XYZ file of C-alpha atoms in Angstrom:
759
model
C 164.924 197.102 84.010
C 163.760 196.519 80.064
C 164.759 193.267 79.867
C 163.084 192.179 83.310
C 160.013 193.726 81.866
C 160.238 192.050 78.718
C 160.502 188.632 80.471
C 157.657 189.216 82.824
C 155.489 189.764 79.563
C 157.103 186.422 77.971
C 155.850 184.885 81.079
C 152.697 186.267 81.300
C 152.329 185.336 77.514
C 152.795 182.051 78.045
C 150.643 181.514 80.868
C 148.057 183.269 79.245
C 148.316 180.596 76.528
C 148.181 177.622 78.584
C 144.964 179.215 80.380
C 141.614 177.256 79.161
C 139.792 180.630 80.148
C 139.225 183.636 78.258
C 142.389 185.909 79.840
C 143.588 189.693 78.645
C 145.282 192.654 80.491
C 144.570 196.039 80.001
C 146.257 199.689 81.243
C 144.275 202.454 83.172
C 142.928 203.829 79.770
C 141.140 200.365 79.097
C 143.338 199.850 76.284
C 144.426 196.079 75.651
C 147.606 195.140 75.990
C 148.010 191.128 75.734
C 144.693 188.827 75.127
C 145.195 184.774 74.832
C 143.480 182.942 72.045
C 140.620 181.697 73.816
C 139.735 185.397 74.542
C 139.470 185.737 70.813
C 137.409 182.791 70.813
C 135.141 184.041 72.952
C 134.743 187.383 71.211
C 134.688 185.637 67.813
C 137.494 187.282 66.582
C 139.445 184.027 66.404
C 142.926 184.890 64.456
C 142.332 188.842 64.692
C 144.261 190.102 67.621
C 142.291 192.293 70.694
C 145.723 194.392 71.072
C 145.366 197.840 71.316
C 141.412 197.778 71.505
C 139.564 199.209 74.311
C 138.027 196.891 76.911
C 134.621 198.873 77.046
C 133.812 197.915 73.811
C 134.283 194.604 74.196
C 132.402 194.282 77.690
C 129.068 196.136 78.174
C 126.967 195.943 81.396
C 124.230 193.384 81.812
C 121.571 196.038 79.800
C 123.925 196.171 77.112
C 124.833 199.685 77.641
C 128.284 200.905 76.856
C 130.205 202.546 80.362
C 131.099 206.198 79.668
C 134.814 207.174 80.176
C 136.419 206.385 82.932
C 133.999 203.857 84.016
C 134.300 199.954 83.724
C 131.324 197.370 83.337
C 132.410 195.240 85.832
C 134.421 195.155 89.499
C 138.231 195.254 89.638
C 138.782 193.663 92.992
C 138.385 190.038 91.984
C 134.635 189.677 92.408
C 132.304 188.046 89.815
C 130.771 190.092 87.833
C 128.090 189.421 85.018
C 128.163 191.348 81.900
C 127.311 190.488 77.930
C 130.855 190.581 75.581
C 130.027 191.949 72.556
C 131.353 190.124 69.278
C 132.754 191.438 66.259
C 129.492 190.624 64.338
C 127.946 193.041 66.915
C 125.794 190.602 68.859
C 126.234 189.869 72.125
C 126.846 186.767 74.727
C 126.245 186.756 78.754
C 129.592 186.315 80.546
C 130.925 186.020 83.595
C 134.107 188.065 84.025
C 136.575 188.608 87.322
C 139.012 191.561 87.190
C 141.836 192.748 89.642
C 144.953 194.993 89.506
C 148.182 193.554 88.550
C 150.516 194.506 91.720
C 150.996 198.145 92.357
C 150.721 199.105 88.372
C 148.207 200.593 86.580
C 147.650 197.511 84.725
C 144.613 194.853 85.064
C 144.021 191.439 84.353
C 140.742 190.274 83.102
C 139.524 186.592 83.043
C 136.184 186.253 81.394
C 133.707 182.818 80.753
C 131.153 181.836 78.714
C 128.106 181.766 80.941
C 126.366 179.121 78.499
C 129.635 177.272 78.734
C 129.722 177.518 82.400
C 126.343 175.862 82.565
C 127.158 173.167 80.188
C 130.050 172.135 81.678
C 128.186 171.868 85.215
C 125.585 169.665 83.523
C 128.182 167.622 82.173
C 130.229 167.237 85.649
C 126.450 166.767 86.897
C 126.119 163.871 84.577
C 129.464 162.215 84.992
C 129.087 162.792 88.926
C 125.179 161.187 88.519
C 126.522 158.273 86.358
C 129.794 157.775 88.910
C 127.185 157.642 91.987
C 125.088 155.342 89.923
C 127.922 152.825 88.846
C 129.015 152.723 92.685
C 125.467 152.116 93.898
C 125.329 149.404 91.337
C 128.657 147.950 92.466
C 128.034 148.306 96.262
C 124.643 146.362 95.664
C 126.342 143.999 93.638
C 128.845 143.363 96.267
C 126.388 143.002 98.740
C 124.340 140.632 96.970
C 127.323 138.337 96.457
C 128.473 138.926 100.139
C 125.380 138.216 102.138
C 123.397 135.783 99.699
C 123.450 132.604 101.078
C 121.051 129.614 101.682
C 121.708 128.607 105.074
C 119.093 129.509 106.956
C 116.265 130.128 104.295
C 114.222 128.575 101.701
C 115.176 128.819 98.516
C 111.944 130.698 97.423
C 112.815 133.179 99.862
C 116.216 133.182 98.852
C 115.151 133.990 95.063
C 112.906 136.737 96.288
C 115.659 138.384 98.059
C 118.048 138.520 95.055
C 115.377 139.553 93.000
C 114.161 142.618 95.295
C 118.286 143.510 96.062
C 118.458 143.633 92.064
C 115.346 145.948 91.965
C 116.909 148.404 93.995
C 120.355 148.253 92.158
C 118.984 148.566 88.870
C 116.095 151.191 89.608
C 113.759 148.740 87.833
C 110.079 148.146 88.264
C 110.557 144.639 88.929
C 113.171 141.710 88.883
C 112.286 137.994 88.091
C 114.251 135.091 88.726
C 112.815 131.821 86.529
C 114.483 128.376 87.331
C 114.521 125.870 84.275
C 112.177 122.763 84.380
C 111.378 120.001 81.781
C 108.865 121.725 80.072
C 109.570 125.443 80.323
C 110.561 127.997 83.067
C 108.690 128.834 86.560
C 109.181 131.868 88.411
C 110.605 131.139 91.574
C 111.687 134.415 92.898
C 110.084 137.840 92.061
C 110.794 141.586 93.499
C 108.740 143.634 95.575
C 107.603 145.498 92.402
C 105.875 142.460 90.653
C 102.608 143.127 91.400
C 102.498 146.490 89.708
C 103.497 144.501 85.999
C 100.107 142.613 86.459
C 101.459 139.417 85.297
C 99.715 136.445 86.282
C 101.694 134.226 84.116
C 104.297 132.428 86.656
C 105.001 129.582 84.142
C 106.778 130.102 80.477
C 106.454 126.981 78.077
C 110.010 126.431 76.053
C 109.966 128.244 72.882
C 108.028 131.364 74.352
C 109.151 134.276 76.192
C 112.318 136.017 77.368
C 113.698 132.757 79.338
C 113.733 130.588 76.345
C 115.371 133.387 74.256
C 118.165 133.934 76.655
C 118.717 129.745 76.966
C 118.759 129.747 72.992
C 121.151 132.341 72.813
C 123.410 131.522 75.922
C 123.980 135.456 76.271
C 122.552 138.270 78.427
C 120.240 140.442 75.966
C 118.731 143.710 76.254
C 115.368 144.406 74.571
C 113.308 147.402 73.550
C 109.857 146.850 72.917
C 109.087 147.792 69.539
C 104.959 146.764 69.093
C 102.367 145.031 70.892
C 100.297 142.257 69.367
C 97.459 140.240 70.390
C 99.375 137.114 71.976
C 102.920 138.638 71.453
C 105.365 141.441 71.157
C 107.763 142.552 69.064
C 111.334 143.711 70.443
C 114.495 144.784 69.446
C 117.962 142.883 70.451
C 119.793 146.326 71.091
C 123.197 144.858 70.652
C 122.001 142.896 67.374
C 119.645 145.481 66.383
C 117.581 142.864 65.353
C 114.129 142.241 65.908
C 112.561 139.009 68.276
C 108.816 137.974 68.384
C 108.070 136.997 72.117
C 104.827 135.744 72.995
C 104.562 136.651 76.855
C 102.599 138.539 79.347
C 105.762 139.998 80.614
C 107.094 141.316 76.938
C 103.741 142.640 76.793
C 104.125 144.797 79.891
C 107.404 146.312 79.500
C 109.320 148.372 77.497
C 112.437 147.357 78.318
C 114.127 143.857 79.695
C 117.390 142.631 80.347
C 117.596 138.769 80.252
C 120.908 137.190 82.102
C 121.195 133.330 82.208
C 122.695 131.629 85.477
C 124.694 128.282 83.968
C 125.179 124.920 85.690
C 128.058 123.627 83.671
C 126.937 124.365 80.325
C 123.384 124.283 80.666
C 121.174 127.630 81.791
C 119.704 126.487 85.011
C 118.083 129.947 85.597
C 117.403 133.306 84.108
C 117.066 136.618 85.583
C 114.977 138.816 84.155
C 115.025 142.614 84.817
C 112.139 145.013 83.369
C 111.148 148.424 83.195
C 107.456 149.502 82.549
C 109.058 152.519 80.341
C 112.114 153.152 78.077
C 115.132 152.453 80.060
C 119.020 153.016 79.021
C 120.725 149.563 79.830
C 124.170 150.238 79.926
C 126.997 147.974 79.023
C 128.386 148.490 82.382
C 125.021 147.593 83.986
C 124.809 144.733 81.930
C 128.206 143.430 83.083
C 127.685 143.804 86.395
C 124.171 141.367 85.931
C 126.749 138.984 84.205
C 128.853 139.325 87.497
C 125.660 138.183 89.626
C 124.697 135.436 87.139
C 128.207 134.126 87.475
C 128.042 134.248 91.307
C 124.525 132.763 91.601
C 125.509 129.958 89.268
C 127.382 128.503 92.138
C 124.796 128.979 95.064
C 122.022 127.723 92.600
C 123.973 124.448 91.614
C 123.718 123.563 95.453
C 120.579 125.279 96.358
C 118.593 123.373 93.052
C 119.501 120.326 94.056
C 118.784 120.749 98.009
C 115.476 121.388 96.834
C 114.697 118.968 94.748
C 115.572 116.591 97.658
C 113.557 118.395 99.986
C 110.891 118.269 97.217
C 111.183 114.323 96.848
C 111.270 113.919 100.733
C 108.052 116.151 100.929
C 105.954 114.288 98.391
C 107.697 110.633 99.815
C 106.093 111.349 103.059
C 102.785 111.881 101.923
C 102.993 109.044 100.030
C 103.344 107.119 102.863
C 100.991 108.976 104.758
C 98.178 108.193 102.125
C 99.568 104.476 102.075
C 98.772 104.248 106.004
C 95.670 106.207 105.799
C 94.323 103.512 102.998
C 95.342 100.475 105.417
C 94.015 101.850 108.315
C 90.574 102.401 106.425
C 90.996 99.398 104.461
C 88.234 100.730 101.845
C 87.632 103.498 99.787
C 84.451 105.170 99.937
C 83.447 108.965 98.646
C 84.163 111.097 102.075
C 87.815 109.363 102.297
C 88.688 109.839 98.514
C 87.780 113.572 99.069
C 90.108 113.630 101.982
C 92.654 111.618 99.768
C 91.978 114.751 97.354
C 92.000 117.786 99.631
C 95.396 116.270 101.214
C 97.329 115.848 97.714
C 96.277 119.256 96.491
C 97.939 121.105 99.395
C 100.915 119.624 97.834
C 100.592 119.136 94.509
C 99.021 122.314 93.496
C 95.533 121.461 91.447
C 92.307 121.349 90.653
C 90.489 118.094 91.543
C 87.596 116.382 90.079
C 86.249 113.042 91.414
C 85.307 110.337 89.120
C 82.957 107.454 90.048
C 81.057 104.533 87.916
C 78.014 103.072 89.120
C 78.585 99.185 88.913
C 74.646 98.479 88.893
C 74.271 101.470 85.860
C 77.425 101.053 84.239
C 77.637 104.336 83.959
C 80.863 106.974 84.878
C 80.270 110.200 86.818
C 82.803 113.269 87.237
C 81.829 116.323 89.925
C 82.001 119.411 88.559
C 81.316 123.017 89.635
C 77.632 123.951 89.932
C 75.705 126.324 87.330
C 75.125 130.031 88.176
C 72.936 131.675 85.996
C 73.558 129.177 82.972
C 77.223 129.591 83.099
C 79.888 127.210 84.955
C 80.692 128.213 88.336
C 84.472 129.379 88.899
C 86.394 126.549 90.062
C 88.292 126.779 93.153
C 91.985 128.212 93.180
C 94.722 125.366 92.919
C 94.959 123.470 95.817
C 91.840 123.773 96.906
C 89.198 121.275 96.881
C 85.177 121.072 98.003
C 82.545 118.903 97.295
C 79.433 121.871 98.420
C 78.057 123.220 95.221
C 79.147 120.589 92.456
C 77.312 118.998 89.966
C 77.325 115.430 88.841
C 77.668 114.935 85.112
C 77.674 111.998 83.619
C 80.643 110.939 81.526
C 80.494 109.324 78.071
C 83.642 106.538 78.743
C 84.115 103.878 81.062
C 86.812 103.134 83.319
C 88.442 100.548 81.441
C 88.516 103.513 78.798
C 90.141 106.280 80.607
C 92.293 103.491 82.662
C 92.921 100.562 79.919
C 94.338 97.551 80.949
C 93.840 97.982 84.837
C 96.354 101.214 84.764
C 96.443 103.156 88.161
C 96.946 106.202 86.698
C 96.955 108.008 83.207
C 98.367 111.581 81.923
C 95.643 113.767 80.421
C 96.251 116.438 77.761
C 93.814 118.674 75.482
C 94.167 115.990 72.566
C 93.201 113.158 74.182
C 89.387 112.141 74.837
C 89.414 112.968 78.477
C 91.414 115.999 78.414
C 88.920 117.088 75.737
C 85.885 116.454 77.527
C 87.204 118.419 80.451
C 88.246 121.011 78.130
C 84.427 121.781 76.979
C 83.189 121.639 80.349
C 85.825 123.450 82.537
C 89.184 126.223 81.706
C 91.096 123.039 82.442
C 93.848 121.863 79.752
C 95.712 119.252 81.603
C 96.879 117.179 84.395
C 97.261 113.546 85.632
C 94.042 110.772 86.289
C 94.793 108.445 89.238
C 92.872 105.610 90.345
C 92.357 105.198 93.722
C 90.354 101.882 93.969
C 91.617 98.431 93.111
C 91.292 96.843 89.330
C 90.843 93.660 91.033
C 87.891 94.620 93.023
C 84.855 92.879 93.198
C 82.276 93.706 90.299
C 79.824 95.313 92.703
C 82.195 97.576 94.377
C 82.198 101.262 92.661
C 85.752 102.482 90.879
C 86.895 105.814 91.878
C 89.667 107.949 90.451
C 90.828 111.475 90.563
C 91.413 113.821 88.130
C 94.393 116.397 89.406
C 94.234 119.208 86.754
C 95.980 122.763 85.613
C 94.820 125.316 83.574
C 96.762 126.667 80.637
C 98.631 129.382 82.106
C 99.575 127.035 84.924
C 102.982 125.152 84.981
C 102.675 121.470 83.949
C 103.381 118.516 86.661
C 107.264 118.451 86.619
C 108.700 115.136 86.576
C 108.944 114.864 90.353
C 104.961 115.407 90.558
C 104.402 112.887 87.927
C 106.607 110.368 89.462
C 104.487 110.916 92.863
C 100.821 110.673 91.308
C 102.118 107.633 89.368
C 102.883 106.239 92.606
C 99.724 107.318 94.223
C 97.655 105.179 92.127
C 99.657 101.938 92.301
C 100.020 102.041 96.133
C 96.496 103.325 96.840
C 95.439 100.229 94.857
C 98.190 98.051 96.103
C 97.387 98.626 99.692
C 93.287 98.032 99.133
C 94.744 94.555 97.598
C 96.382 93.887 100.620
C 93.798 95.019 102.966
C 91.311 93.009 101.035
C 93.621 89.931 101.292
C 94.579 90.504 105.064
C 90.494 90.374 105.287
C 90.311 87.205 103.723
C 92.984 85.922 105.609
C 91.642 86.682 108.748
C 88.159 84.936 107.844
C 90.276 81.868 107.075
C 92.218 82.040 110.017
C 89.253 82.449 112.223
C 88.074 78.689 110.803
C 91.508 77.535 111.608
C 91.553 78.726 114.871
C 89.417 76.335 116.633
C 91.369 73.827 115.263
C 94.887 74.881 115.930
C 94.309 76.174 119.528
C 91.851 73.985 120.984
C 91.961 73.008 124.619
C 93.620 69.438 125.025
C 90.987 67.000 125.558
C 90.738 65.330 129.297
C 92.221 61.840 129.383
C 92.187 59.587 132.252
C 95.340 59.094 133.649
C 97.226 62.454 132.967
C 96.812 66.126 133.615
C 97.674 68.357 131.109
C 98.084 72.132 130.458
C 99.095 74.745 127.017
C 99.764 77.886 126.124
C 100.018 79.635 122.742
C 101.305 82.942 122.541
C 101.814 84.978 118.808
C 104.522 87.492 118.693
C 102.867 89.417 115.862
C 100.001 91.192 117.034
C 98.200 91.201 114.147
C 98.426 87.514 112.958
C 95.145 85.457 114.293
C 97.408 82.214 113.868
C 100.775 81.035 113.063
C 102.836 77.566 112.306
C 102.760 76.657 116.088
C 100.492 73.807 116.945
C 99.952 71.285 119.932
C 97.204 68.283 120.040
C 96.577 64.987 122.208
C 95.106 61.642 121.246
C 93.932 59.476 123.277
C 93.349 56.009 122.017
C 92.528 52.231 123.186
C 94.441 50.552 125.780
C 95.070 53.300 128.127
C 97.802 54.491 125.253
C 98.227 58.417 124.843
C 99.721 60.362 122.057
C 100.880 64.151 122.524
C 102.660 66.240 119.569
C 103.987 69.440 119.546
C 105.268 71.231 116.181
C 106.353 74.353 114.255
C 105.846 74.824 110.459
C 108.029 77.714 109.132
C 106.447 80.995 108.067
C 103.577 83.074 109.426
C 99.908 83.655 109.083
C 97.271 81.671 107.077
C 99.584 79.886 104.875
C 101.798 78.169 108.042
C 98.260 77.735 109.852
C 97.358 75.832 107.097
C 100.132 73.666 106.871
C 99.975 72.953 110.454
C 96.025 71.984 110.196
C 97.230 69.605 107.726
C 99.956 67.871 109.919
C 97.648 67.873 112.786
C 95.107 65.915 110.775
C 97.117 63.549 109.414
C 99.029 62.873 112.663
C 95.619 61.905 114.119
C 94.830 59.379 111.121
C 98.110 58.083 111.695
C 97.963 57.843 115.607
C 94.969 55.811 114.895
C 96.441 53.582 112.604
C 98.633 52.014 115.742
C 101.812 53.519 113.806
C 104.870 54.161 116.492
C 106.272 58.047 116.189
C 108.774 57.024 113.855
C 106.425 55.682 111.340
C 104.549 58.697 111.881
C 106.815 61.385 111.233
C 108.183 58.998 108.109
C 105.059 59.102 106.708
C 104.390 62.948 107.578
C 107.721 63.459 105.990
C 106.714 61.992 102.706
C 103.489 63.978 102.521
C 104.951 66.793 103.695
C 107.520 67.163 100.849
C 104.540 66.578 98.074
C 102.051 69.143 99.587
C 104.640 71.909 100.783
C 106.450 74.863 99.075
C 110.314 74.072 98.674
C 111.231 76.597 101.235
C 108.168 75.132 103.732
C 109.384 72.968 106.633
C 108.338 71.546 109.721
C 109.831 70.539 113.121
C 107.873 68.324 115.993
C 108.010 65.325 118.726
C 105.823 62.902 119.131
C 105.373 61.001 122.147
C 103.300 58.236 122.968
C 102.214 56.929 126.217
C 101.928 53.584 127.602
C 99.948 54.012 130.695
C 99.665 50.454 131.980
C 103.477 49.596 131.056
C 104.960 53.266 132.280
C 107.385 53.208 128.899
C 107.280 55.639 126.492
C 108.027 55.940 122.956
C 109.010 59.344 121.007
C 110.599 60.696 117.855
C 111.432 64.529 117.461
C 112.217 65.623 113.863
C 114.298 68.268 114.417
C 112.871 69.796 117.341
C 113.858 71.399 120.613
C 114.328 68.143 122.958
C 111.278 67.524 125.183
C 112.113 67.497 128.895
C 111.316 64.767 131.640
C 110.819 65.653 135.335
C 111.146 63.172 137.579
C 109.911 63.625 141.411
C 108.906 67.037 140.572
C 107.178 67.248 144.293
C 110.212 66.078 146.112
C 113.317 67.446 147.620
C 115.542 66.789 144.280
C 113.400 66.955 141.519
C 115.987 65.529 138.277
C 115.226 66.443 134.572
C 116.608 64.400 131.640
C 116.237 65.534 127.815
C 114.884 63.217 125.650
C 118.029 63.660 123.067
C 117.259 61.061 120.380
C 117.151 63.425 117.181
C 115.949 62.764 113.620
C 115.766 64.887 110.446
C 113.463 67.781 110.062
C 110.092 67.619 108.228
C 110.052 67.993 104.663
C 113.952 68.670 103.509
C 113.911 65.085 101.332
C 111.673 61.973 100.588
C 112.062 58.797 102.326
C 114.491 60.109 105.055
C 114.992 57.471 108.168
C 113.307 58.382 111.372
C 114.201 56.836 114.804
C 112.404 56.018 118.091
C 113.779 56.949 121.385
C 112.207 55.667 124.819
C 111.642 56.442 128.343
C 110.236 54.918 131.862
C 108.039 56.938 133.480
C 106.239 56.877 137.002
C 103.162 58.547 138.698
C 103.719 62.746 139.242
C 106.316 62.753 136.510
C 106.332 65.747 133.900
C 106.556 65.935 130.442
C 107.255 69.717 129.046
C 107.376 70.051 125.322
C 107.610 73.408 123.644
C 108.997 75.273 120.521
C 112.157 77.370 119.802
C 110.228 80.690 120.237
C 110.982 79.255 123.803
C 114.456 79.209 124.219
C 115.105 81.175 121.121
C 113.986 84.174 123.260
C 116.542 87.357 123.100
C 117.445 89.923 125.851
C 117.504 93.708 124.866
C 121.369 92.666 124.621
C 120.877 90.210 122.291
C 121.412 86.716 124.458
C 119.202 84.010 123.755
C 116.714 82.454 126.817
C 118.424 78.917 126.061
C 117.951 75.488 127.067
C 119.708 75.860 130.338
C 117.912 78.520 131.313
C 114.801 76.515 130.728
C 115.968 73.401 132.629
C 116.509 75.893 135.375
C 113.164 77.426 135.070
C 111.477 73.951 135.128
C 113.002 72.321 138.172
C 112.401 75.683 140.021
C 108.700 75.967 139.146
C 108.388 72.208 139.045
C 106.524 71.750 142.431
C 103.514 74.125 141.244
C 100.494 73.039 139.894
C 100.782 71.205 136.713
C 97.553 73.736 135.120
C 99.819 76.983 135.943
C 103.327 75.390 135.053
C 103.217 76.905 131.155
C 102.465 80.487 132.628
C 104.927 80.347 135.132
C 107.770 79.541 132.586
C 106.496 82.296 130.071
C 106.533 84.363 132.981
C 110.084 83.899 133.255
C 111.012 83.991 129.521
C 108.607 87.498 128.590
C 111.047 89.049 131.749
C 114.338 87.790 130.374
C 113.314 89.059 126.630
C 112.115 92.781 128.395
C 108.598 92.004 127.595
C 109.244 91.789 124.140
C 109.022 88.171 122.134
C 110.224 87.681 118.168
C 108.847 84.289 117.608
C 105.602 82.498 118.391
C 105.823 80.369 121.556
C 103.798 76.978 122.265
C 103.955 74.991 125.411
C 102.471 72.098 126.909
C 103.039 70.516 130.532
C 101.724 66.902 130.939
C 101.556 65.246 134.541
C 100.945 61.300 134.832
C 98.565 60.461 137.239
C 98.418 56.868 136.834
C 100.608 53.954 136.021
C 99.771 50.278 135.613
C 96.119 48.401 135.031
C 93.348 50.686 136.251
C 91.623 49.698 139.294
C 88.454 47.558 138.457
C 85.312 48.170 140.840
C 83.641 44.427 141.245
C 80.053 44.988 141.836
C 77.933 42.583 144.562
C 75.631 40.322 142.666
C 71.874 40.990 143.253
C 69.844 38.409 145.353
C 66.856 37.621 143.959
C 63.561 35.686 146.175
C 62.570 32.370 144.908
C 59.408 31.928 144.120
C 59.757 28.530 142.073
C 59.106 25.257 142.966
C 61.785 23.662 144.763
C 62.627 20.856 142.138
C 63.086 23.918 139.525
C 66.359 25.730 139.474
C 65.959 30.033 139.851
C 66.085 31.687 136.695
C 69.071 34.118 136.339
C-alpha cells in the first residue's frame, strides 16, 4: 500500500509539472503537501518550495483578510472563486482559484490563475480571432471579386467601379481608385463609393506625379504613410524601404495611408489600384499579398477590356465623324448657328470647353467668343462638354487665321507655351487643347473663316491619341466636305448650262417622226455622258446620232457636248458616217483624257432614194423594224461595227447600208438599256430588246421609248444602274416630194390689139 501511495504521488507530481496553471494540494489542516513550478512563479517564490506552508497564508479573501482557523477563503466545491494571492514580498495580486476534495480523502487540489494573465490571454485570443476574421473576410472578398468580376454585360467604367467598391469593403478603406495608363499619364476609370468623401477633384495624374507614376516606376506594390503636407505636394514614407518620397498629388495630401498595386499587361504597367485611408492604418504584408492577387487576376481581364474599350471609343468617334460630314454635306455651307451645333455635338462625345473663333473678311480682324464679365470678373466657363452662346462677349483676337492655321492647316495643337495658348490662358482658366478649322481654306475671299477651340483646364486630362486623331480628321473632313459641296454647286451651274444642249427635243423634219428619251441612273446628276441629236440637211437628207461618253457628271457631259458640236459640223460638211467618226476619233484622242472613250452610231437617211448609210463606233447595234403595223413585222440589226472612239488615232471606220420603206422604224439606244440587271443579276440583253420592240412596234412612235423603258424598268426591279437614252424614228415618206403646180393667173387685156400683153 505504501508503494501504491508513493506511485500515486509520483503520478500527481508529473501531472502537476505538465500543467500550465498553478496547481497545489493541501490537507485538511491547510498544509501544502505538493505544488508545481507554476504555483511557485505565481506566488513570487520561484525556486523556493511551498511544501509545508499553510494555504491560508498564501490565499486571502478578496478584501485581503486572512481566514480564521478552520476556514478557507475559497470554495472547495470546484466553483471559481476570486481571491488575493499573497506574494513572498508581502504584496497581493488578484487570482482566480478552483478547489475540490480529492476523492474521499481529506486532501484538496487547488488550481490558481493570475487574473491579469487571464485577461491578457483573452485579449490575445480576441486579437487573434479578430485577425483571423479579417483575413477570412479579405480572402472571401478577394475570391468573390475573382469569381464574379466579368465584363460580359457591363461597361468598363461600371466594371471598374464595382471592383473598387468591393475592394473598399474588403480592406475597410475610405476609398479605392483604379487608374488606367494613357499616353500622358493615368486617368481615373473606376472609383469606389467612398471617393467623394476624400474631397479630391483631380481625375488625371500626369506622368511623374502622384501614386500611379510611382507604382509604375518601381513596378511593385507600395505601402505609404504620410509624413508631412506641403502647398502642392506630400512627403510619404515607403514602409518597405523606410525611405521618403515626395508626391505632387491631391490624393496624397488628403490621405494618411496609401497602398498602390500595379496591374501588368505583359511587362507594362497598364493600370494601378490605389487603396486610401484618411487616417493611419496598419497595412500588413498579408493584405498586400491579397491585393497583388487581385492585380494579377485583373491583368488578364483588363487586357481584353482596354482593347474592347479602345475599339468602342474609336467606333463612337468614327460614327460622330460620319455624322458631322453628312450634316456638312446636307447644309452645304457654314454659318454661325451651324458652327455652334457642331461644337455642341462634338463636346458631348469629346468633353471640352469650346470657344468659337471667326474672322471678318471686310475688317480683317479675328474675334473669339468668351464668357461675359460679371462685376468686372470673367464669368465661369460652362462645365466641360457644355456649350452655349448666351452671355458671351466678343473679344478681338490679336492674330490672323493664317497665323493660327499656317499653310492652310485644318487643325492645330494648343499648348500653354504657344501664342494661342498664352492668349487663352490670359483670358480664361483653360490651359491646352486643339483648334479645328470648320471652313475651307480654299473658300472665297469674302467668306468668313471659322474655327472651334476645344480646350481643357490644367487639372483636366489631355486629349488622348484617339481624341486628337478625331479632332484632326474633323477639321480635314469638314474642309473637304465644304470643298466638295462648292464644286458640286459649280458643277450644277455648268450642268444646267449644258442641259439644254444635251437633252433638247429632236427637231421636226418633214418626212420622218421622232421620239426620244433620257433617264439618269444617278439622282444627283443633272447630266451624264449619254446624248442624241438629229441634223436635217439639204436634198431631203437627215442624219441621226446617239452616243455614250464614258464617265458621269459634268466632265462626261462636256465631252458629249463637244462630240455633238463636232458631228453637226461634219454633217454639214457633207461627210459620210464613216468619215464623220474617223474625224471625230482623231479629235477625241487629242482633247480627252486617256481613260475617256465614246461609243456612238451615226445614220444618214436619203429620203428620196430610200437608202440609209450608217457607221457604228463600238456602239450597240441599231434595230430596223420593217412593216411595224403589219401582221408579221420583222427586225434587222445594223451589224457593221467599227472601233470605239478615242482608243487610238487614225483608225479605220466602215459604212454599212440598208434600204427602208414608208412606215419603217429605226430604234437607237445606249448600253444602259440592254445592260439593265434584274435583282438576280441577269442582263436584260439584246434578245429581250428585240422581243420588246416587236411586241410594241404597233404603238404610236411617240410612245415607243416609254413603252420599252417600262419593260426594262420592270425587269430591273425599278432600279437602273446606268444612264439610258433611246431614239425612235419612223419613215413617213420615201421618194421625190410631191410638187403642187399653181394655176396661172389671168389678166384683163387693156393694151391695143397690136401690142403683146405684158406679164
